[in-house]
Amino acid sequence: MRHRDFYNGFEIEDGVFVSVEGETEKKVMPEGATLVRYNGNEERVTIPQGISYIDSDAFENNCDIKSVVIPDSVKVIWSYAFYGCKNLESVIIPNTVTRICRGAFTGTPWLEELKRENGTSATVVNGILIEPDSSDFGYEDYEYVIPEGVKKIPSMSIINDERVNYCEEEMHILYVSIPKSVLQIAGDAFGFKNGIVIKGYHDSYAEYYAKRHRLSFKELVAQSSDNPVLNWELDGDGNLQVFGMGKMPDFANGLKPPWHERCKEISKVVIHEGITSIGRCSFKDCTELKSAEIPISVTEIGKEAFFNCRKLSSILIPSSVVCIDDAAFYGCESLSDVYLPPCLLRLGRGTFGECSKLSSVNIPESLAEIEEETFYACNALTHITIPDTITYIGSKAFCGSGLIEITLPKCISAIYELTFAYCLKLRKAVLPRKFKHHMNETAEIKEMAFFNCLQLNAIEIPHNTEYIEQGAFAACESLTSIVIPNTVKRIDNTAFYKCTKLQTVTFQFYTPGCTHIWRIGKDAFAGCSALQSITIPDSVQQIDSGAFSDCISLRDVRFSPQTQIGENAFANTTFEKNN
């Protein structure tokens, strides 16, 4: 049970302790605490330094407060934190705040004044879109335009937008136009709506988001822009110095960096202040590169920027970086430890794939997603802490890594294909108690999610799981027991194939007359040689061929006489021989 205390009118969770200095006792506020509730009646409130989270409803409907100062220790302002504070006119929000959730400032004069000052229906704070309003727009185009400069579109951002609801009621297509600046979109940013078409630029996060959520995508034509003039020097010791102002060009589609012919000579890269982004493929295949210095002016590291820099062992990513694009450090097999900045919004697909010596990396709370193959084949990575701000972990994200234990965040909606497959050292995986529902996503454990995790000996399947897909736990040779929740509708082919130590399979209580699990797929439990007995729910209509074949110890099986049994479903079992 979490500890709560009171500190000058603030109700604090997990954060206040007593410090004794001589004969004096005083309350101390370390970082990491949550402000649960403000119980005071002051007009001017300064939240204590050390608070990291302002909880939902913390100041809700407080009519006394007129101004609030939020300290730079705060990272997240949760939903409806200041909802209905009808006299709140002044809010100071530091740049450290990376998430402002739905309705956090709804009904405050401060928010209304921001809208008037901006002259737009969209309000942006720290790059976060909050409180969209369609009152200034007509319905003729059925389009919602996210303004340039927005970096994050949070959960349920435009669910109450009039055009969203109007388009759904009238069965119109709603177009959502997303600029290149957007690096993070919550899974349920648009509610659970159908008929949405994402408009964005090629190779942008908007395109990635549309594909992942199976939404239609319409490409916008990018306007040409002038790239800065780059100056560079490469000395005889292999030190490359890069000078310029603004964004480096993307070296793609046949365009090579000016140092391309001498890339094998480069051992160190120094990028000078003034450059704001490292272009695509800038240092790709610089196989002798050992270190790189990036200035505080850089905010983005482009796709494949350091791809296959096999000797790169040292890099300091500055706190200014908000985006590391796909495969930026893929194949940097000498890279051993990386510190990711606290305001990072996107960590692209395959960023650290095949970084075989990477043993230490942090996941900042500013991130919402760990994309596909991010830590693929990082076999020196034995431990990692994933914060609860993460809502999505993509396929193959940790495939082939050296993880020993992993605790998954509580807001993920599924476990995707091959996410932890071939994690040969993984012994324990703690899944959320229940999956969280996001747009167009089903609560399920997808194909081969934990395939060939040879040492995985225990796992609890989330209580609202609907499908356990093909090969999800196949070849988990140390798994001894499993409980199938009563929400599961289907166990697919080879789901638990050759779990040779699996002794107990328990189907959670199934309500008679309700539609629950109806099918156990081909070879679903084949080769589970330690399994001795099983009771299959009456709701199961079909047990496919080979489902329990080669379960050589299986002698006691109970199932409904109405269940259809596939060919060789119980082949090479004691049960088959006795029946």
XYZ file of C-alpha atoms in Angstrom:
579
model
C 0.000 0.000 0.000
C 1.377 3.391 -0.945
C 2.170 5.915 1.777
C 0.427 9.290 1.871
C 1.329 12.348 3.882
C 0.390 16.027 4.084
C 2.711 18.872 3.286
C 1.488 22.475 3.598
C -2.018 21.610 2.416
C -0.836 19.187 -0.290
C -1.748 15.515 -0.064
C 1.370 13.694 -1.279
C 1.853 10.068 -2.267
C 5.226 8.321 -1.950
C 7.236 11.463 -1.446
C 7.416 12.994 2.028
C 9.807 11.792 4.672
C 11.187 13.269 7.886
C 14.774 14.450 7.961
C 16.497 14.945 11.324
C 19.237 17.556 11.578
C 20.518 17.718 15.134
C 17.397 18.144 17.244
C 15.351 19.593 14.386
C 12.902 17.540 12.365
C 11.645 18.724 9.000
C 9.666 17.260 6.131
C 11.623 16.720 2.925
C 10.205 16.374 -0.575
C 12.361 14.161 -2.842
C 11.636 13.875 -6.555
C 9.233 11.172 -7.702
C 6.253 12.126 -5.549
C 2.664 12.463 -6.753
C 0.477 15.397 -5.749
C -2.813 13.611 -5.112
C -4.911 16.498 -3.836
C -4.636 20.134 -2.807
C -6.740 20.798 0.285
C -5.842 24.439 0.856
C -7.680 27.671 0.035
C -4.809 29.941 -1.001
C -5.267 32.185 -4.036
C -1.631 31.875 -5.109
C -0.218 28.354 -5.003
C 3.348 27.205 -5.569
C 3.602 23.427 -5.918
C 6.587 22.055 -3.936
C 9.799 21.180 -5.724
C 10.139 17.390 -5.927
C 6.612 16.699 -7.159
C 6.871 14.682 -10.402
C 3.177 14.068 -11.108
C 0.029 16.132 -10.586
C -2.709 13.552 -10.218
C -6.133 13.485 -11.857
C -8.583 15.885 -10.157
C -5.861 17.213 -7.809
C -7.279 20.781 -7.945
C -10.661 19.972 -9.486
C -13.336 22.672 -8.924
C -11.122 24.660 -6.554
C -12.697 28.119 -6.714
C -10.094 29.850 -4.511
C -6.992 29.368 -6.594
C -6.093 32.248 -8.980
C -2.514 31.408 -9.895
C -0.270 28.360 -9.767
C 3.466 27.906 -10.246
C 4.512 24.409 -11.317
C 8.137 23.468 -10.474
C 10.612 22.040 -12.957
C 10.479 18.666 -11.213
C 6.981 18.025 -12.652
C 6.833 15.711 -15.686
C 3.138 14.867 -16.095
C -0.134 16.714 -15.460
C -2.821 14.037 -15.477
C -6.424 14.321 -16.726
C -8.692 16.984 -15.189
C -5.994 18.083 -12.731
C -7.256 21.715 -12.719
C -10.677 21.041 -14.184
C -13.313 23.641 -13.247
C -10.953 26.032 -11.429
C -13.104 28.937 -12.569
C -10.842 31.672 -11.126
C -7.491 30.260 -12.286
C -5.991 33.038 -14.414
C -2.237 32.393 -14.280
C -0.325 29.135 -14.787
C 3.441 28.818 -15.121
C 4.389 25.515 -16.760
C 8.101 24.611 -17.105
C 9.579 22.891 -20.153
C 10.101 19.727 -18.106
C 6.374 18.929 -18.417
C 6.109 16.442 -21.287
C 2.508 15.272 -20.862
C -0.629 17.336 -20.305
C -3.540 14.944 -20.343
C -7.157 15.321 -21.374
C -9.164 18.094 -19.724
C -6.316 19.144 -17.438
C -7.288 22.832 -17.650
C -10.837 22.659 -18.979
C -13.044 25.411 -17.561
C -10.248 27.757 -16.499
C -9.939 31.446 -17.541
C -6.229 30.814 -18.178
C -7.011 28.372 -20.980
C -9.633 30.630 -22.541
C -7.175 33.542 -22.545
C -4.553 31.359 -24.234
C -7.008 30.604 -27.011
C -7.755 34.293 -27.511
C -4.063 35.202 -27.549
C -3.208 32.475 -30.040
C -6.103 33.391 -32.297
C -6.671 29.716 -33.003
C -8.935 26.974 -31.798
C -5.932 24.786 -30.950
C -3.922 25.469 -27.812
C -0.303 24.348 -27.669
C 1.784 24.241 -24.482
C 5.344 22.865 -24.606
C 4.516 21.412 -28.015
C 1.541 19.498 -26.572
C -1.865 19.940 -28.165
C -4.501 20.545 -25.499
C -8.169 21.386 -25.555
C -8.886 21.527 -29.326
C -12.072 23.404 -30.190
C -13.840 23.499 -33.540
C -15.914 26.612 -32.945
C -13.959 28.654 -35.505
C -14.370 26.094 -38.300
C -17.164 25.230 -40.687
C -18.009 21.734 -41.831
C -17.507 22.165 -45.560
C -14.146 20.395 -45.691
C -14.557 17.990 -42.779
C -10.918 18.492 -41.931
C -9.096 18.988 -38.655
C -5.723 20.691 -39.126
C -3.140 20.198 -36.397
C -1.057 23.399 -36.306
C 2.654 23.412 -37.133
C 4.807 23.238 -34.031
C 2.721 20.640 -32.232
C 4.917 17.747 -31.116
C 2.449 15.634 -29.125
C -1.228 14.803 -29.601
C -2.343 13.282 -26.289
C -5.039 10.787 -25.370
C -8.593 11.582 -26.508
C -7.455 15.034 -27.701
C -10.209 15.682 -30.200
C -12.850 13.227 -29.018
C -15.162 16.127 -28.187
C -14.334 18.150 -31.267
C -17.619 19.030 -32.987
C -16.369 17.979 -36.412
C -15.372 14.524 -35.177
C -18.817 13.892 -33.749
C -20.574 15.519 -36.715
C -18.667 13.399 -39.243
C -19.444 10.223 -37.328
C -23.165 11.034 -37.058
C -23.461 12.047 -40.726
C -21.110 9.256 -41.912
C -18.641 11.703 -43.467
C -14.929 11.021 -43.725
C -12.919 13.171 -41.328
C -9.486 14.233 -42.522
C -6.869 14.961 -39.870
C -3.914 16.887 -41.260
C -0.733 16.335 -39.240
C 2.482 18.385 -39.681
C 6.032 17.034 -39.661
C 6.604 18.502 -36.208
C 4.373 15.838 -34.591
C 6.477 13.066 -33.054
C 3.977 11.404 -30.722
C 0.258 10.580 -31.004
C -1.638 8.680 -28.315
C -3.313 5.469 -29.457
C -6.747 6.883 -28.640
C -6.037 10.505 -29.597
C -9.033 10.533 -31.936
C -11.269 8.441 -29.730
C -12.499 5.114 -31.044
C -13.793 6.590 -34.303
C -14.152 5.072 -37.756
C -13.842 6.947 -41.029
C -10.704 8.917 -40.133
C -8.127 9.619 -42.856
C -4.696 10.829 -41.776
C -3.057 13.415 -44.025
C 0.696 13.779 -43.624
C 4.081 13.668 -45.266
C 5.974 10.677 -46.619
C 8.218 8.967 -44.086
C 6.762 11.035 -41.251
C 5.500 9.874 -37.869
C 1.948 10.554 -39.106
C 2.405 7.925 -41.851
C 3.812 5.422 -39.355
C 0.898 6.059 -36.975
C -1.692 5.574 -39.729
C -0.172 2.247 -40.806
C 0.109 0.936 -37.265
C -3.523 1.769 -36.459
C -4.792 0.605 -39.874
C -6.076 4.062 -40.789
C -6.213 5.417 -44.326
C -3.334 7.721 -45.199
C -3.218 10.533 -47.750
C 0.206 11.923 -48.575
C 0.788 15.669 -48.511
C 3.294 17.174 -50.938
C 6.251 18.684 -49.115
C 7.369 22.141 -50.146
C 11.006 22.425 -51.113
C 13.248 24.052 -48.555
C 16.811 25.261 -48.728
C 19.300 23.219 -46.762
C 22.118 25.064 -44.987
C 25.540 25.246 -46.493
C 27.712 22.673 -44.714
C 31.387 23.226 -44.102
C 33.563 20.368 -42.990
C 37.165 19.540 -42.223
C 38.823 16.143 -41.878
C 42.326 16.143 -40.454
C 45.017 13.512 -40.666
C 43.997 12.003 -37.317
C 40.522 11.158 -38.596
C 38.721 14.021 -36.788
C 35.765 15.265 -38.819
C 34.384 18.681 -37.884
C 31.025 19.767 -39.301
C 29.915 23.424 -39.323
C 26.695 25.102 -40.381
C 23.388 26.632 -39.331
C 20.016 24.877 -39.288
C 19.153 21.373 -40.483
C 21.663 19.133 -42.188
C 20.365 17.701 -45.474
C 19.058 14.142 -45.711
C 21.515 12.048 -47.675
C 19.126 9.725 -49.484
C 17.920 8.938 -53.010
C 21.433 9.036 -54.418
C 22.616 12.107 -52.491
C 25.853 11.347 -50.602
C 27.431 13.350 -47.773
C 30.420 15.390 -48.943
C 32.809 13.260 -46.857
C 31.486 10.002 -48.335
C 34.652 9.152 -50.282
C 36.722 9.451 -47.103
C 34.244 7.885 -44.636
C 36.633 5.018 -43.790
C 39.156 7.578 -42.481
C 36.781 9.110 -39.922
C 37.394 8.113 -36.292
C 35.735 11.047 -34.524
C 32.902 13.402 -35.442
C 32.438 16.843 -33.867
C 29.251 18.642 -34.887
C 29.396 22.329 -34.035
C 26.788 24.559 -32.400
C 24.238 25.941 -34.850
C 23.287 22.699 -36.565
C 19.772 21.718 -35.449
C 19.395 18.219 -36.909
C 21.664 15.428 -38.103
C 20.493 14.409 -41.556
C 19.546 10.972 -42.771
C 22.494 8.635 -43.400
C 24.979 11.396 -42.497
C 27.563 8.995 -41.070
C 26.213 5.677 -42.305
C 28.875 2.982 -42.766
C 31.636 5.059 -41.155
C 32.998 1.784 -39.865
C 36.087 3.321 -38.167
C 34.100 5.976 -36.264
C 34.662 5.605 -32.501
C 33.080 8.714 -30.953
C 30.735 11.576 -31.812
C 30.038 14.917 -30.135
C 26.596 16.448 -30.641
C 25.876 20.077 -29.600
C 22.922 21.300 -27.562
C 21.483 22.992 -30.674
C 20.576 19.587 -32.198
C 16.958 18.493 -31.669
C 16.728 15.549 -34.100
C 18.965 12.665 -35.133
C 17.877 11.448 -38.550
C 17.139 8.027 -39.935
C 20.210 5.765 -40.163
C 22.415 8.699 -39.144
C 25.028 6.401 -37.538
C 23.915 3.131 -39.136
C 26.561 0.387 -39.070
C 29.181 2.476 -37.279
C 30.545 -0.732 -35.832
C 33.315 0.832 -33.707
C 31.224 3.669 -32.260
C 31.559 3.204 -28.500
C 30.901 6.667 -27.112
C 28.148 9.169 -27.816
C 26.479 11.746 -25.594
C 22.971 12.641 -26.726
C 22.193 16.184 -25.495
C 19.048 17.063 -23.558
C 17.802 19.118 -26.522
C 17.108 16.024 -28.670
C 13.391 15.199 -28.980
C 13.537 12.728 -31.882
C 15.860 9.845 -32.751
C 14.622 8.456 -36.052
C 14.542 4.904 -37.403
C 17.729 2.817 -37.227
C 19.802 5.832 -36.180
C 22.306 3.606 -34.338
C 21.463 0.238 -35.895
C 24.470 -2.080 -35.970
C 26.635 0.030 -33.660
C 27.938 -3.138 -32.090
C 30.554 -1.431 -29.842
C 28.059 0.924 -28.170
C 27.783 -0.189 -24.525
C 25.733 2.436 -22.702
C 23.392 5.221 -23.760
C 21.587 7.893 -21.791
C 18.393 9.066 -23.500
C 17.399 12.680 -22.777
C 14.395 13.373 -20.499
C 12.367 15.224 -23.147
C 12.740 12.628 -25.921
C 9.425 12.155 -27.743
C 10.286 9.570 -30.365
C 12.654 6.607 -30.445
C 12.279 5.232 -33.961
C 12.122 1.693 -35.301
C 15.315 -0.303 -34.959
C 17.161 2.562 -33.260
C 19.526 0.259 -31.368
C 18.984 -2.937 -33.342
C 21.985 -5.292 -33.310
C 23.880 -3.137 -30.811
C 25.239 -6.367 -29.388
C 27.264 -4.786 -26.539
C 24.570 -2.370 -25.355
C 24.101 -3.205 -21.670
C 22.696 0.008 -20.185
C 19.954 2.288 -21.506
C 17.141 4.270 -19.895
C 13.608 4.838 -21.180
C 12.535 8.412 -20.306
C 8.976 9.039 -19.140
C 8.494 11.481 -22.015
C 8.248 8.523 -24.424
C 4.907 6.877 -25.178
C 6.099 4.109 -27.518
C 8.918 1.635 -27.971
C 8.732 1.006 -31.694
C 9.465 -2.107 -33.743
C 12.930 -3.694 -33.380
C 14.170 -0.870 -31.128
C 16.394 -3.227 -29.099
C 16.477 -6.143 -31.539
C 19.376 -8.562 -30.857
C 20.784 -6.450 -28.011
C 22.011 -9.600 -26.332
C 24.049 -7.785 -23.651
C 20.946 -5.924 -22.446
C 19.902 -7.904 -19.364
C 17.733 -5.350 -17.546
C 15.641 -2.350 -18.532
C 12.997 -0.328 -16.697
C 9.953 0.590 -18.782
C 7.872 3.443 -17.309
C 4.079 3.350 -17.217
C 3.977 6.216 -19.734
C 4.685 3.625 -22.454
C 1.454 2.550 -24.170
C 2.888 0.534 -27.070
C 5.781 -1.897 -27.512
C 6.212 -2.889 -31.143
C 6.956 -6.219 -32.759
C 10.503 -7.555 -32.287
C 11.219 -4.657 -29.904
C 13.305 -6.899 -27.626
C 13.588 -9.959 -29.870
C 16.867 -11.782 -29.260
C 17.874 -9.504 -26.387
C 19.587 -10.672 -23.205
C 16.773 -9.711 -20.851
C 16.535 -11.753 -17.647
C 13.417 -10.108 -16.198
C 10.927 -7.602 -17.566
C 7.930 -5.775 -16.100
C 5.595 -4.396 -18.747
C 3.747 -1.086 -18.284
C 0.088 -1.098 -17.315
C -1.206 0.891 -20.310
C -0.232 -1.407 -23.207
C -3.090 -2.895 -25.246
C -1.414 -6.070 -26.554
C 1.889 -7.903 -26.890
C 2.944 -7.912 -30.519
C 4.635 -10.365 -32.878
C 8.021 -11.663 -31.743
C 8.365 -8.888 -29.132
C 10.320 -11.126 -26.739
C 11.038 -14.085 -29.014
C 14.456 -15.736 -28.653
C 15.120 -14.039 -25.300
C 17.030 -17.109 -24.198
C 17.808 -15.770 -20.690
C 14.333 -14.416 -19.878
C 13.089 -16.057 -16.688
C 10.295 -13.781 -15.584
C 7.876 -11.496 -17.434
C 5.343 -9.480 -15.454
C 2.432 -8.504 -17.679
C -0.219 -5.898 -16.767
C -3.232 -7.234 -14.882
C -5.427 -6.115 -17.776
C -4.673 -4.779 -21.232
C -5.831 -1.233 -21.927
C -8.101 -0.749 -24.934
C -6.795 1.552 -27.675
C -8.230 2.441 -31.066
C -8.475 -0.489 -33.523
C -6.481 -2.786 -31.244
C -7.522 -6.081 -29.664
C -6.341 -7.355 -26.297
C -4.184 -10.262 -27.396
C -0.816 -11.939 -27.248
C 0.262 -12.059 -30.868
C 2.222 -14.540 -32.954
C 5.419 -15.873 -31.395
C 5.470 -13.093 -28.785
C 7.510 -15.225 -26.348
C 8.684 -17.901 -28.786
C 11.722 -19.891 -27.639
C 12.118 -18.137 -24.287
C 13.783 -21.252 -22.960
C 14.080 -20.156 -19.300
C 10.684 -18.456 -18.877
C 9.136 -20.379 -15.976
C 6.074 -18.347 -14.983
C 3.755 -15.818 -16.558
C 0.276 -14.490 -15.795
C -1.860 -13.717 -18.823
C -3.794 -10.403 -18.522
C -7.388 -10.925 -17.406
C -9.054 -9.421 -20.482
C -6.973 -11.188 -23.147
C -9.109 -12.307 -26.120
C -6.673 -14.242 -28.297
C -3.479 -16.207 -27.756
C -2.067 -16.370 -31.262
C 0.073 -18.830 -33.143
C 3.276 -19.864 -31.390
C 2.866 -17.204 -28.675
C 4.590 -19.355 -26.025
C 5.947 -22.145 -28.210
C 9.205 -23.748 -27.032
C 9.053 -22.074 -23.610
C 10.616 -25.199 -22.184
C 10.700 -24.059 -18.523
C 7.056 -22.933 -18.274
C 5.349 -25.134 -15.656
C 1.799 -23.749 -15.381
C -0.568 -21.411 -17.168
C -3.995 -19.943 -16.369
C -6.217 -19.136 -19.345
C -8.515 -16.175 -18.497
C -12.247 -16.565 -19.157
C -12.082 -13.748 -21.724
C -9.971 -15.798 -24.146
C -11.935 -16.737 -27.272
C -9.333 -18.748 -29.144
C -5.993 -20.457 -28.555
C -4.301 -20.572 -31.945
C -2.084 -23.159 -33.611
C 1.119 -24.098 -31.745
C 0.412 -21.501 -29.013
C 2.075 -23.679 -26.337
C 3.868 -26.119 -28.650
C 6.677 -28.070 -26.955
C 6.382 -26.444 -23.548
C 7.937 -29.624 -22.268
C 7.673 -28.838 -18.519
C 4.099 -27.559 -18.621
C 2.232 -29.553 -15.966
C -0.894 -27.498 -15.318
C -3.290 -25.726 -17.693
C -6.176 -24.077 -15.872
C -9.117 -22.516 -17.644
C -10.547 -19.775 -15.446
C -14.171 -20.127 -14.376
C -16.439 -19.981 -17.424
C -20.029 -18.802 -17.050
C -22.489 -21.353 -18.498
C -24.404 -20.069 -21.507
C -21.858 -17.338 -22.355
C -19.640 -17.263 -25.431
C -16.075 -17.755 -24.287
C -13.282 -19.892 -25.688
C -14.595 -21.838 -28.656
C -11.524 -23.247 -30.371
C -8.168 -24.802 -29.518
C -5.968 -24.719 -32.610
C -3.787 -27.211 -34.388
C -0.835 -28.455 -32.291
C -1.737 -25.848 -29.640
C -0.347 -27.994 -26.810
C 1.500 -30.600 -28.864
C 4.659 -31.948 -27.257
C 3.782 -30.765 -23.725
C 5.192 -33.993 -22.380
C 4.720 -33.187 -18.645
C 0.987 -32.405 -18.923
C -1.010 -35.119 -17.136
C -4.595 -33.853 -17.032
C -6.767 -31.084 -18.403
C -10.407 -29.980 -18.138
C -11.612 -28.216 -21.265
C -14.571 -25.807 -20.909
C -17.931 -26.779 -22.415
C -17.796 -23.632 -24.581
C -15.045 -25.183 -26.738
C -16.674 -26.258 -29.994
C -13.590 -27.599 -31.730
C -10.247 -29.113 -30.791
C -8.138 -29.102 -33.962
C -5.869 -31.816 -35.274
C -2.826 -32.597 -33.175
C -3.854 -30.133 -30.465
C -2.548 -32.389 -27.669
C -0.470 -34.814 -29.721
C 2.742 -36.137 -28.171
C 1.611 -35.134 -24.671
C 2.941 -38.499 -23.571
C 1.927 -38.122 -19.895
C -1.629 -36.960 -20.614
C -4.075 -39.512 -19.252
C -7.079 -37.541 -17.929
C -8.989 -35.266 -20.329
C -12.462 -33.875 -19.772
C -14.473 -32.103 -22.464
C -18.055 -31.747 -23.652
C -19.497 -34.581 -25.795
C -20.586 -31.841 -28.251
C -16.981 -30.769 -28.865
C -15.672 -31.723 -32.306
C -12.333 -33.525 -32.087
C -9.842 -33.151 -34.954
C -7.709 -35.902 -36.408
C -4.931 -37.082 -34.103
C -5.877 -34.439 -31.554
C -4.667 -36.725 -28.769
C -2.193 -38.853 -30.739
C 0.581 -40.501 -28.764
C -0.967 -39.806 -25.356
C -1.961 -42.167 -22.537
C -5.489 -40.801 -22.906
C -5.676 -41.995 -26.538
C -4.413 -45.444 -25.656
C -7.005 -45.842 -22.901
C -9.871 -44.663 -25.079
